Amino acid sequence: MTITFITGANKGLGRETARRLIEYGHTVLVGARDREQGEEAAAALGARYVAIDVTDDASVAAAAENVAGHEGRIDVLINNAGVHGPVGDPGDLTAADALAVLDVNVIGVVRTTTAFLPLLRRSDDPVIVNVSSGMGSLALTHDPDRPESHVVVPLYTSSKAALTMLTTQYAKGLEGIRVNAADPGYTATDLNGHSGPQTVTEGTDAIVALATEEPGAGTGRFIDRHGEIAWS
């Protein structure tokens, strides 16, 4: 049975991904910082809750140790936890703002990936899915026909651009592990005040697709719900 660990899985895209993967037969571990919300989500979904704060080294290490002691391995790691950061005038940004966003969206992925690599390497078909965004694409954010070009979210967009590049480097450097990135698209979640036109189910299509591929599927790809998109 496929064992999948998802960060930020107590709500939004993470929770819906968990629900759908359970329907696929995965054993899902709901990773979340908030214990009450995480336990509620896990109980409602039929999953197991694992406490994890991706900004805290000790918390991430404890989560990996928890999984090592219970399941002994994972087959799929979905780095989903993310924060939005300030919207609008970048002249008001502070270093603290930048550190807070990058600590979750980029450094948190590094922390979690490094901690869970020993568990992934016990799998016959290890997979990492990084939940990125078209908001980090230079091409999409410069295309006036795309919604990504009409929003100024300087730290979120920068962090997702960094995450897509990090994904390509992991894909090149982690032998035997498939590492890909998913763009959920503009989806109605708490992150955007539920303003997106896509449902949360539509927003998880790309994530679920990457998490349920057959062994031997490609690595180093960036996909949305319609298929593969260019790294740009």
PDB file of C-alpha atoms in Angstrom:
ATOM      1  CA  MET A   1       0.000   0.000   0.000  1.00  0.00           C
ATOM      2  CA  THR A   2       1.273   3.458  -0.895  1.00  0.00           C
ATOM      3  CA  ILE A   3       2.076   5.615   2.145  1.00  0.00           C
ATOM      4  CA  THR A   4       1.811   9.350   1.534  1.00  0.00           C
ATOM      5  CA  PHE A   5       2.845  12.205   3.809  1.00  0.00           C
ATOM      6  CA  ILE A   6       1.334  15.641   3.103  1.00  0.00           C
ATOM      7  CA  THR A   7       2.372  18.879   4.789  1.00  0.00           C
ATOM      8  CA  GLY A   8      -0.287  21.514   5.420  1.00  0.00           C
ATOM      9  CA  ALA A   9      -2.952  18.847   5.019  1.00  0.00           C
ATOM     10  CA  ASN A  10      -5.472  20.129   7.543  1.00  0.00           C
ATOM     11  CA  LYS A  11      -7.296  22.367   5.046  1.00  0.00           C
ATOM     12  CA  GLY A  12      -7.506  23.562   1.455  1.00  0.00           C
ATOM     13  CA  LEU A  13      -5.481  21.822  -1.227  1.00  0.00           C
ATOM     14  CA  GLY A  14      -3.679  19.600   1.262  1.00  0.00           C
ATOM     15  CA  ARG A  15      -6.857  18.265   2.821  1.00  0.00           C
ATOM     16  CA  GLU A  16      -8.525  17.665  -0.528  1.00  0.00           C
ATOM     17  CA  THR A  17      -5.403  15.911  -1.798  1.00  0.00           C
ATOM     18  CA  ALA A  18      -5.508  13.683   1.277  1.00  0.00           C
ATOM     19  CA  ARG A  19      -9.174  12.876   0.714  1.00  0.00           C
ATOM     20  CA  ARG A  20      -8.652  11.968  -2.915  1.00  0.00           C
ATOM     21  CA  LEU A  21      -5.540   9.872  -2.317  1.00  0.00           C
ATOM     22  CA  ILE A  22      -7.334   7.900   0.377  1.00  0.00           C
ATOM     23  CA  GLU A  23      -9.954   7.121  -2.270  1.00  0.00           C
ATOM     24  CA  TYR A  24      -7.081   5.822  -4.426  1.00  0.00           C
ATOM     25  CA  GLY A  25      -6.130   3.474  -1.603  1.00  0.00           C
ATOM     26  CA  HIS A  26      -3.205   5.406  -0.166  1.00  0.00           C
ATOM     27  CA  THR A  27      -2.422   5.389   3.526  1.00  0.00           C
ATOM     28  CA  VAL A  28      -2.282   9.127   4.165  1.00  0.00           C
ATOM     29  CA  LEU A  29      -0.450  10.927   6.939  1.00  0.00           C
ATOM     30  CA  VAL A  30      -1.905  14.383   7.568  1.00  0.00           C
ATOM     31  CA  GLY A  31       0.934  16.713   8.467  1.00  0.00           C
ATOM     32  CA  ALA A  32      -0.119  19.977  10.099  1.00  0.00           C
ATOM     33  CA  ARG A  33       1.175  22.516  12.586  1.00  0.00           C
ATOM     34  CA  ASP A  34      -2.161  23.044  14.359  1.00  0.00           C
ATOM     35  CA  ARG A  35      -2.872  19.913  16.385  1.00  0.00           C
ATOM     36  CA  GLU A  36      -6.605  20.501  16.796  1.00  0.00           C
ATOM     37  CA  GLN A  37      -7.183  21.121  13.081  1.00  0.00           C
ATOM     38  CA  GLY A  38      -4.850  18.318  12.080  1.00  0.00           C
ATOM     39  CA  GLU A  39      -6.515  15.767  14.323  1.00  0.00           C
ATOM     40  CA  GLU A  40      -9.970  16.870  13.146  1.00  0.00           C
ATOM     41  CA  ALA A  41      -8.963  16.528   9.493  1.00  0.00           C
ATOM     42  CA  ALA A  42      -7.354  13.134  10.035  1.00  0.00           C
ATOM     43  CA  ALA A  43     -10.378  11.805  11.901  1.00  0.00           C
ATOM     44  CA  ALA A  44     -12.783  13.058   9.240  1.00  0.00           C
ATOM     45  CA  LEU A  45     -10.716  11.627   6.390  1.00  0.00           C
ATOM     46  CA  GLY A  46      -9.645   8.324   7.890  1.00  0.00           C
ATOM     47  CA  ALA A  47      -5.982   9.302   8.045  1.00  0.00           C
ATOM     48  CA  ARG A  48      -3.335   9.605  10.758  1.00  0.00           C
ATOM     49  CA  TYR A  49      -2.259  12.991  12.079  1.00  0.00           C
ATOM     50  CA  VAL A  50       1.427  13.827  12.450  1.00  0.00           C
ATOM     51  CA  ALA A  51       2.436  17.123  14.025  1.00  0.00           C
ATOM     52  CA  ILE A  52       4.853  19.129  11.874  1.00  0.00           C
ATOM     53  CA  ASP A  53       5.862  22.769  11.685  1.00  0.00           C
ATOM     54  CA  VAL A  54       7.968  23.055   8.547  1.00  0.00           C
ATOM     55  CA  THR A  55       9.688  26.181   9.922  1.00  0.00           C
ATOM     56  CA  ASP A  56      11.092  24.313  12.923  1.00  0.00           C
ATOM     57  CA  ASP A  57      13.998  21.884  12.630  1.00  0.00           C
ATOM     58  CA  ALA A  58      13.080  19.965  15.772  1.00  0.00           C
ATOM     59  CA  SER A  59       9.436  19.623  14.747  1.00  0.00           C
ATOM     60  CA  VAL A  60      10.351  18.301  11.303  1.00  0.00           C
ATOM     61  CA  ALA A  61      12.856  15.837  12.775  1.00  0.00           C
ATOM     62  CA  ALA A  62      10.254  14.665  15.288  1.00  0.00           C
ATOM     63  CA  ALA A  63       7.701  14.147  12.509  1.00  0.00           C
ATOM     64  CA  ALA A  64      10.132  12.005  10.526  1.00  0.00           C
ATOM     65  CA  GLU A  65      10.958  10.008  13.658  1.00  0.00           C
ATOM     66  CA  ASN A  66       7.234   9.552  14.335  1.00  0.00           C
ATOM     67  CA  VAL A  67       6.672   8.118  10.857  1.00  0.00           C
ATOM     68  CA  ALA A  68       9.772   5.950  11.093  1.00  0.00           C
ATOM     69  CA  GLY A  69       8.406   4.441  14.282  1.00  0.00           C
ATOM     70  CA  HIS A  70       4.890   3.840  12.953  1.00  0.00           C
ATOM     71  CA  GLU A  71       4.941   3.222   9.183  1.00  0.00           C
ATOM     72  CA  GLY A  72       8.677   2.713   8.702  1.00  0.00           C
ATOM     73  CA  ARG A  73       8.732   4.373   5.285  1.00  0.00           C
ATOM     74  CA  ILE A  74       6.873   6.703   2.964  1.00  0.00           C
ATOM     75  CA  ASP A  75       6.362   6.328  -0.770  1.00  0.00           C
ATOM     76  CA  VAL A  76       5.153   9.840  -1.571  1.00  0.00           C
ATOM     77  CA  LEU A  77       6.087  13.157   0.042  1.00  0.00           C
ATOM     78  CA  ILE A  78       3.863  16.082  -0.893  1.00  0.00           C
ATOM     79  CA  ASN A  79       5.368  19.419   0.114  1.00  0.00           C
ATOM     80  CA  ASN A  80       2.145  21.412   0.196  1.00  0.00           C
ATOM     81  CA  ALA A  81       2.442  23.778   3.178  1.00  0.00           C
ATOM     82  CA  GLY A  82       2.576  27.380   2.019  1.00  0.00           C
ATOM     83  CA  VAL A  83       1.882  30.982   2.981  1.00  0.00           C
ATOM     84  CA  HIS A  84       0.909  33.963   0.857  1.00  0.00           C
ATOM     85  CA  GLY A  85       2.676  36.967   2.342  1.00  0.00           C
ATOM     86  CA  PRO A  86       1.951  40.644   1.635  1.00  0.00           C
ATOM     87  CA  VAL A  87      -0.022  41.727  -1.420  1.00  0.00           C
ATOM     88  CA  GLY A  88       0.573  44.961  -3.314  1.00  0.00           C
ATOM     89  CA  ASP A  89       3.218  47.672  -3.026  1.00  0.00           C
ATOM     90  CA  PRO A  90       6.600  45.978  -2.661  1.00  0.00           C
ATOM     91  CA  GLY A  91       7.983  49.227  -1.266  1.00  0.00           C
ATOM     92  CA  ASP A  92       6.479  48.286   2.082  1.00  0.00           C
ATOM     93  CA  LEU A  93       8.186  44.905   2.347  1.00  0.00           C
ATOM     94  CA  THR A  94      10.479  44.144   5.246  1.00  0.00           C
ATOM     95  CA  ALA A  95      13.200  41.576   5.667  1.00  0.00           C
ATOM     96  CA  ALA A  96      11.022  39.890   8.281  1.00  0.00           C
ATOM     97  CA  ASP A  97       8.212  39.578   5.713  1.00  0.00           C
ATOM     98  CA  ALA A  98      10.572  37.914   3.267  1.00  0.00           C
ATOM     99  CA  LEU A  99      12.054  35.540   5.807  1.00  0.00           C
ATOM    100  CA  ALA A 100       8.595  34.451   6.984  1.00  0.00           C
ATOM    101  CA  VAL A 101       7.425  33.514   3.471  1.00  0.00           C
ATOM    102  CA  LEU A 102      10.654  31.878   2.347  1.00  0.00           C
ATOM    103  CA  ASP A 103      10.908  29.933   5.605  1.00  0.00           C
ATOM    104  CA  VAL A 104       7.677  28.093   4.788  1.00  0.00           C
ATOM    105  CA  ASN A 105       7.578  27.988   0.997  1.00  0.00           C
ATOM    106  CA  VAL A 106      11.224  27.184   0.238  1.00  0.00           C
ATOM    107  CA  ILE A 107      13.296  26.465   3.333  1.00  0.00           C
ATOM    108  CA  GLY A 108      10.453  24.410   4.782  1.00  0.00           C
ATOM    109  CA  VAL A 109      10.569  22.202   1.702  1.00  0.00           C
ATOM    110  CA  VAL A 110      14.310  21.715   2.179  1.00  0.00           C
ATOM    111  CA  ARG A 111      13.872  20.875   5.864  1.00  0.00           C
ATOM    112  CA  THR A 112      11.101  18.390   5.223  1.00  0.00           C
ATOM    113  CA  THR A 113      12.672  16.768   2.189  1.00  0.00           C
ATOM    114  CA  THR A 114      16.003  16.237   3.920  1.00  0.00           C
ATOM    115  CA  ALA A 115      14.363  14.784   7.022  1.00  0.00           C
ATOM    116  CA  PHE A 116      12.130  12.404   5.078  1.00  0.00           C
ATOM    117  CA  LEU A 117      14.679  11.220   2.504  1.00  0.00           C
ATOM    118  CA  PRO A 118      15.711   8.164   4.575  1.00  0.00           C
ATOM    119  CA  LEU A 119      12.044   7.116   4.723  1.00  0.00           C
ATOM    120  CA  LEU A 120      11.571   7.697   0.988  1.00  0.00           C
ATOM    121  CA  ARG A 121      14.650   5.618   0.196  1.00  0.00           C
ATOM    122  CA  ARG A 122      12.972   2.625   1.824  1.00  0.00           C
ATOM    123  CA  SER A 123      10.278   2.769  -0.880  1.00  0.00           C
ATOM    124  CA  ASP A 124      10.351   0.789  -4.117  1.00  0.00           C
ATOM    125  CA  ASP A 125       9.073   3.836  -6.016  1.00  0.00           C
ATOM    126  CA  PRO A 126       9.765   7.058  -4.081  1.00  0.00           C
ATOM    127  CA  VAL A 127       8.071  10.248  -5.215  1.00  0.00           C
ATOM    128  CA  ILE A 128       8.274  13.893  -4.165  1.00  0.00           C
ATOM    129  CA  VAL A 129       5.613  16.367  -5.276  1.00  0.00           C
ATOM    130  CA  ASN A 130       6.298  20.046  -4.639  1.00  0.00           C
ATOM    131  CA  VAL A 131       3.195  22.225  -4.773  1.00  0.00           C
ATOM    132  CA  SER A 132       4.428  25.243  -6.680  1.00  0.00           C
ATOM    133  CA  SER A 133       2.455  27.801  -8.700  1.00  0.00           C
ATOM    134  CA  GLY A 134       2.193  29.464 -12.081  1.00  0.00           C
ATOM    135  CA  MET A 135       2.632  32.638 -10.048  1.00  0.00           C
ATOM    136  CA  GLY A 136       6.311  31.742  -9.964  1.00  0.00           C
ATOM    137  CA  SER A 137       6.569  31.517 -13.753  1.00  0.00           C
ATOM    138  CA  LEU A 138       8.259  34.377 -15.597  1.00  0.00           C
ATOM    139  CA  ALA A 139       6.290  33.545 -18.738  1.00  0.00           C
ATOM    140  CA  LEU A 140       2.859  33.381 -17.115  1.00  0.00           C
ATOM    141  CA  THR A 141       3.304  36.484 -14.972  1.00  0.00           C
ATOM    142  CA  HIS A 142       4.246  38.453 -18.113  1.00  0.00           C
ATOM    143  CA  ASP A 143       1.349  37.170 -20.233  1.00  0.00           C
ATOM    144  CA  PRO A 144      -1.496  39.736 -20.130  1.00  0.00           C
ATOM    145  CA  ASP A 145      -3.994  37.022 -21.009  1.00  0.00           C
ATOM    146  CA  ARG A 146      -3.164  35.094 -17.841  1.00  0.00           C
ATOM    147  CA  PRO A 147      -4.562  35.956 -14.394  1.00  0.00           C
ATOM    148  CA  GLU A 148      -1.067  35.489 -12.938  1.00  0.00           C
ATOM    149  CA  SER A 149       0.025  38.720 -14.665  1.00  0.00           C
ATOM    150  CA  HIS A 150      -2.508  40.935 -12.918  1.00  0.00           C
ATOM    151  CA  VAL A 151      -1.517  40.392  -9.291  1.00  0.00           C
ATOM    152  CA  VAL A 152       1.368  41.844  -7.309  1.00  0.00           C
ATOM    153  CA  VAL A 153       2.357  39.331  -4.624  1.00  0.00           C
ATOM    154  CA  PRO A 154       6.124  39.809  -4.528  1.00  0.00           C
ATOM    155  CA  LEU A 155       7.193  37.303  -1.905  1.00  0.00           C
ATOM    156  CA  TYR A 156       4.808  34.494  -2.808  1.00  0.00           C
ATOM    157  CA  THR A 157       5.752  34.694  -6.494  1.00  0.00           C
ATOM    158  CA  SER A 158       9.464  34.839  -5.697  1.00  0.00           C
ATOM    159  CA  SER A 159       9.219  31.873  -3.360  1.00  0.00           C
ATOM    160  CA  LYS A 160       7.411  29.768  -5.945  1.00  0.00           C
ATOM    161  CA  ALA A 161       9.978  30.650  -8.601  1.00  0.00           C
ATOM    162  CA  ALA A 162      12.639  29.433  -6.190  1.00  0.00           C
ATOM    163  CA  LEU A 163      10.662  26.259  -5.481  1.00  0.00           C
ATOM    164  CA  THR A 164      10.369  25.349  -9.151  1.00  0.00           C
ATOM    165  CA  MET A 165      14.126  25.693  -9.571  1.00  0.00           C
ATOM    166  CA  LEU A 166      14.713  23.713  -6.386  1.00  0.00           C
ATOM    167  CA  THR A 167      12.513  20.979  -7.860  1.00  0.00           C
ATOM    168  CA  THR A 168      14.673  20.718 -10.974  1.00  0.00           C
ATOM    169  CA  GLN A 169      17.808  20.470  -8.852  1.00  0.00           C
ATOM    170  CA  TYR A 170      16.336  17.742  -6.682  1.00  0.00           C
ATOM    171  CA  ALA A 171      15.237  15.902  -9.816  1.00  0.00           C
ATOM    172  CA  LYS A 172      18.791  16.027 -11.178  1.00  0.00           C
ATOM    173  CA  GLY A 173      20.525  15.222  -7.920  1.00  0.00           C
ATOM    174  CA  LEU A 174      18.330  12.668  -6.127  1.00  0.00           C
ATOM    175  CA  GLU A 175      19.008   9.420  -7.917  1.00  0.00           C
ATOM    176  CA  GLY A 176      16.121   6.997  -7.989  1.00  0.00           C
ATOM    177  CA  ILE A 177      13.527   9.476  -6.705  1.00  0.00           C
ATOM    178  CA  ARG A 178      10.965  11.149  -8.953  1.00  0.00           C
ATOM    179  CA  VAL A 179      10.685  14.834  -8.090  1.00  0.00           C
ATOM    180  CA  ASN A 180       8.089  16.976  -9.842  1.00  0.00           C
ATOM    181  CA  ALA A 181       6.186  20.213  -9.277  1.00  0.00           C
ATOM    182  CA  ALA A 182       2.454  20.860  -9.529  1.00  0.00           C
ATOM    183  CA  ASP A 183       0.702  24.114 -10.353  1.00  0.00           C
ATOM    184  CA  PRO A 184      -2.790  23.917  -8.827  1.00  0.00           C
ATOM    185  CA  GLY A 185      -4.005  26.949 -10.763  1.00  0.00           C
ATOM    186  CA  TYR A 186      -6.177  29.749  -9.402  1.00  0.00           C
ATOM    187  CA  THR A 187      -8.200  27.808  -6.870  1.00  0.00           C
ATOM    188  CA  ALA A 188     -10.637  29.008  -4.218  1.00  0.00           C
ATOM    189  CA  THR A 189      -8.777  28.518  -0.907  1.00  0.00           C
ATOM    190  CA  ASP A 190      -8.084  30.439   2.286  1.00  0.00           C
ATOM    191  CA  LEU A 191      -4.811  31.562   0.723  1.00  0.00           C
ATOM    192  CA  ASN A 192      -6.634  33.888  -1.699  1.00  0.00           C
ATOM    193  CA  GLY A 193      -9.812  34.561   0.247  1.00  0.00           C
ATOM    194  CA  HIS A 194     -11.634  31.930  -1.824  1.00  0.00           C
ATOM    195  CA  SER A 195     -11.463  34.202  -4.881  1.00  0.00           C
ATOM    196  CA  GLY A 196     -10.203  31.586  -7.347  1.00  0.00           C
ATOM    197  CA  PRO A 197     -12.548  30.263 -10.040  1.00  0.00           C
ATOM    198  CA  GLN A 198     -11.435  26.629  -9.659  1.00  0.00           C
ATOM    199  CA  THR A 199     -12.840  24.276  -7.056  1.00  0.00           C
ATOM    200  CA  VAL A 200     -10.455  22.752  -4.563  1.00  0.00           C
ATOM    201  CA  THR A 201     -10.936  19.410  -6.325  1.00  0.00           C
ATOM    202  CA  GLU A 202      -9.879  20.920  -9.664  1.00  0.00           C
ATOM    203  CA  GLY A 203      -6.944  22.523  -7.887  1.00  0.00           C
ATOM    204  CA  THR A 204      -5.678  19.158  -6.698  1.00  0.00           C
ATOM    205  CA  ASP A 205      -5.832  17.437 -10.087  1.00  0.00           C
ATOM    206  CA  ALA A 206      -2.149  17.985 -10.880  1.00  0.00           C
ATOM    207  CA  ILE A 207      -1.001  17.016  -7.391  1.00  0.00           C
ATOM    208  CA  VAL A 208      -3.020  13.811  -7.399  1.00  0.00           C
ATOM    209  CA  ALA A 209      -1.838  12.959 -10.912  1.00  0.00           C
ATOM    210  CA  LEU A 210       1.807  13.180  -9.884  1.00  0.00           C
ATOM    211  CA  ALA A 211       1.193  11.231  -6.676  1.00  0.00           C
ATOM    212  CA  THR A 212      -0.529   8.338  -8.458  1.00  0.00           C
ATOM    213  CA  GLU A 213       1.642   7.844 -11.536  1.00  0.00           C
ATOM    214  CA  GLU A 214       2.955   4.430 -12.433  1.00  0.00           C
ATOM    215  CA  PRO A 215       6.588   3.563 -11.613  1.00  0.00           C
ATOM    216  CA  GLY A 216       8.959   4.881 -14.243  1.00  0.00           C
ATOM    217  CA  ALA A 217       7.072   8.105 -14.910  1.00  0.00           C
ATOM    218  CA  GLY A 218       9.301  11.081 -15.575  1.00  0.00           C
ATOM    219  CA  THR A 219      11.110  13.328 -13.136  1.00  0.00           C
ATOM    220  CA  GLY A 220      11.873  17.052 -13.276  1.00  0.00           C
ATOM    221  CA  ARG A 221       8.472  18.056 -14.664  1.00  0.00           C
ATOM    222  CA  PHE A 222       6.095  20.935 -13.950  1.00  0.00           C
ATOM    223  CA  ILE A 223       2.439  20.155 -14.605  1.00  0.00           C
ATOM    224  CA  ASP A 224      -0.969  21.705 -14.138  1.00  0.00           C
ATOM    225  CA  ARG A 225      -4.352  20.034 -14.418  1.00  0.00           C
ATOM    226  CA  HIS A 226      -4.161  20.168 -18.218  1.00  0.00           C
ATOM    227  CA  GLY A 227      -0.754  18.554 -18.546  1.00  0.00           C
ATOM    228  CA  GLU A 228       2.937  19.425 -18.630  1.00  0.00           C
ATOM    229  CA  ILE A 229       3.952  23.081 -18.767  1.00  0.00           C
ATOM    230  CA  ALA A 230       7.287  24.666 -19.570  1.00  0.00           C
ATOM    231  CA  TRP A 231       9.857  25.612 -16.980  1.00  0.00           C
ATOM    232  CA  SER A 232       9.948  29.362 -17.569  1.00  0.00           C
TER     233      SER A 232
END
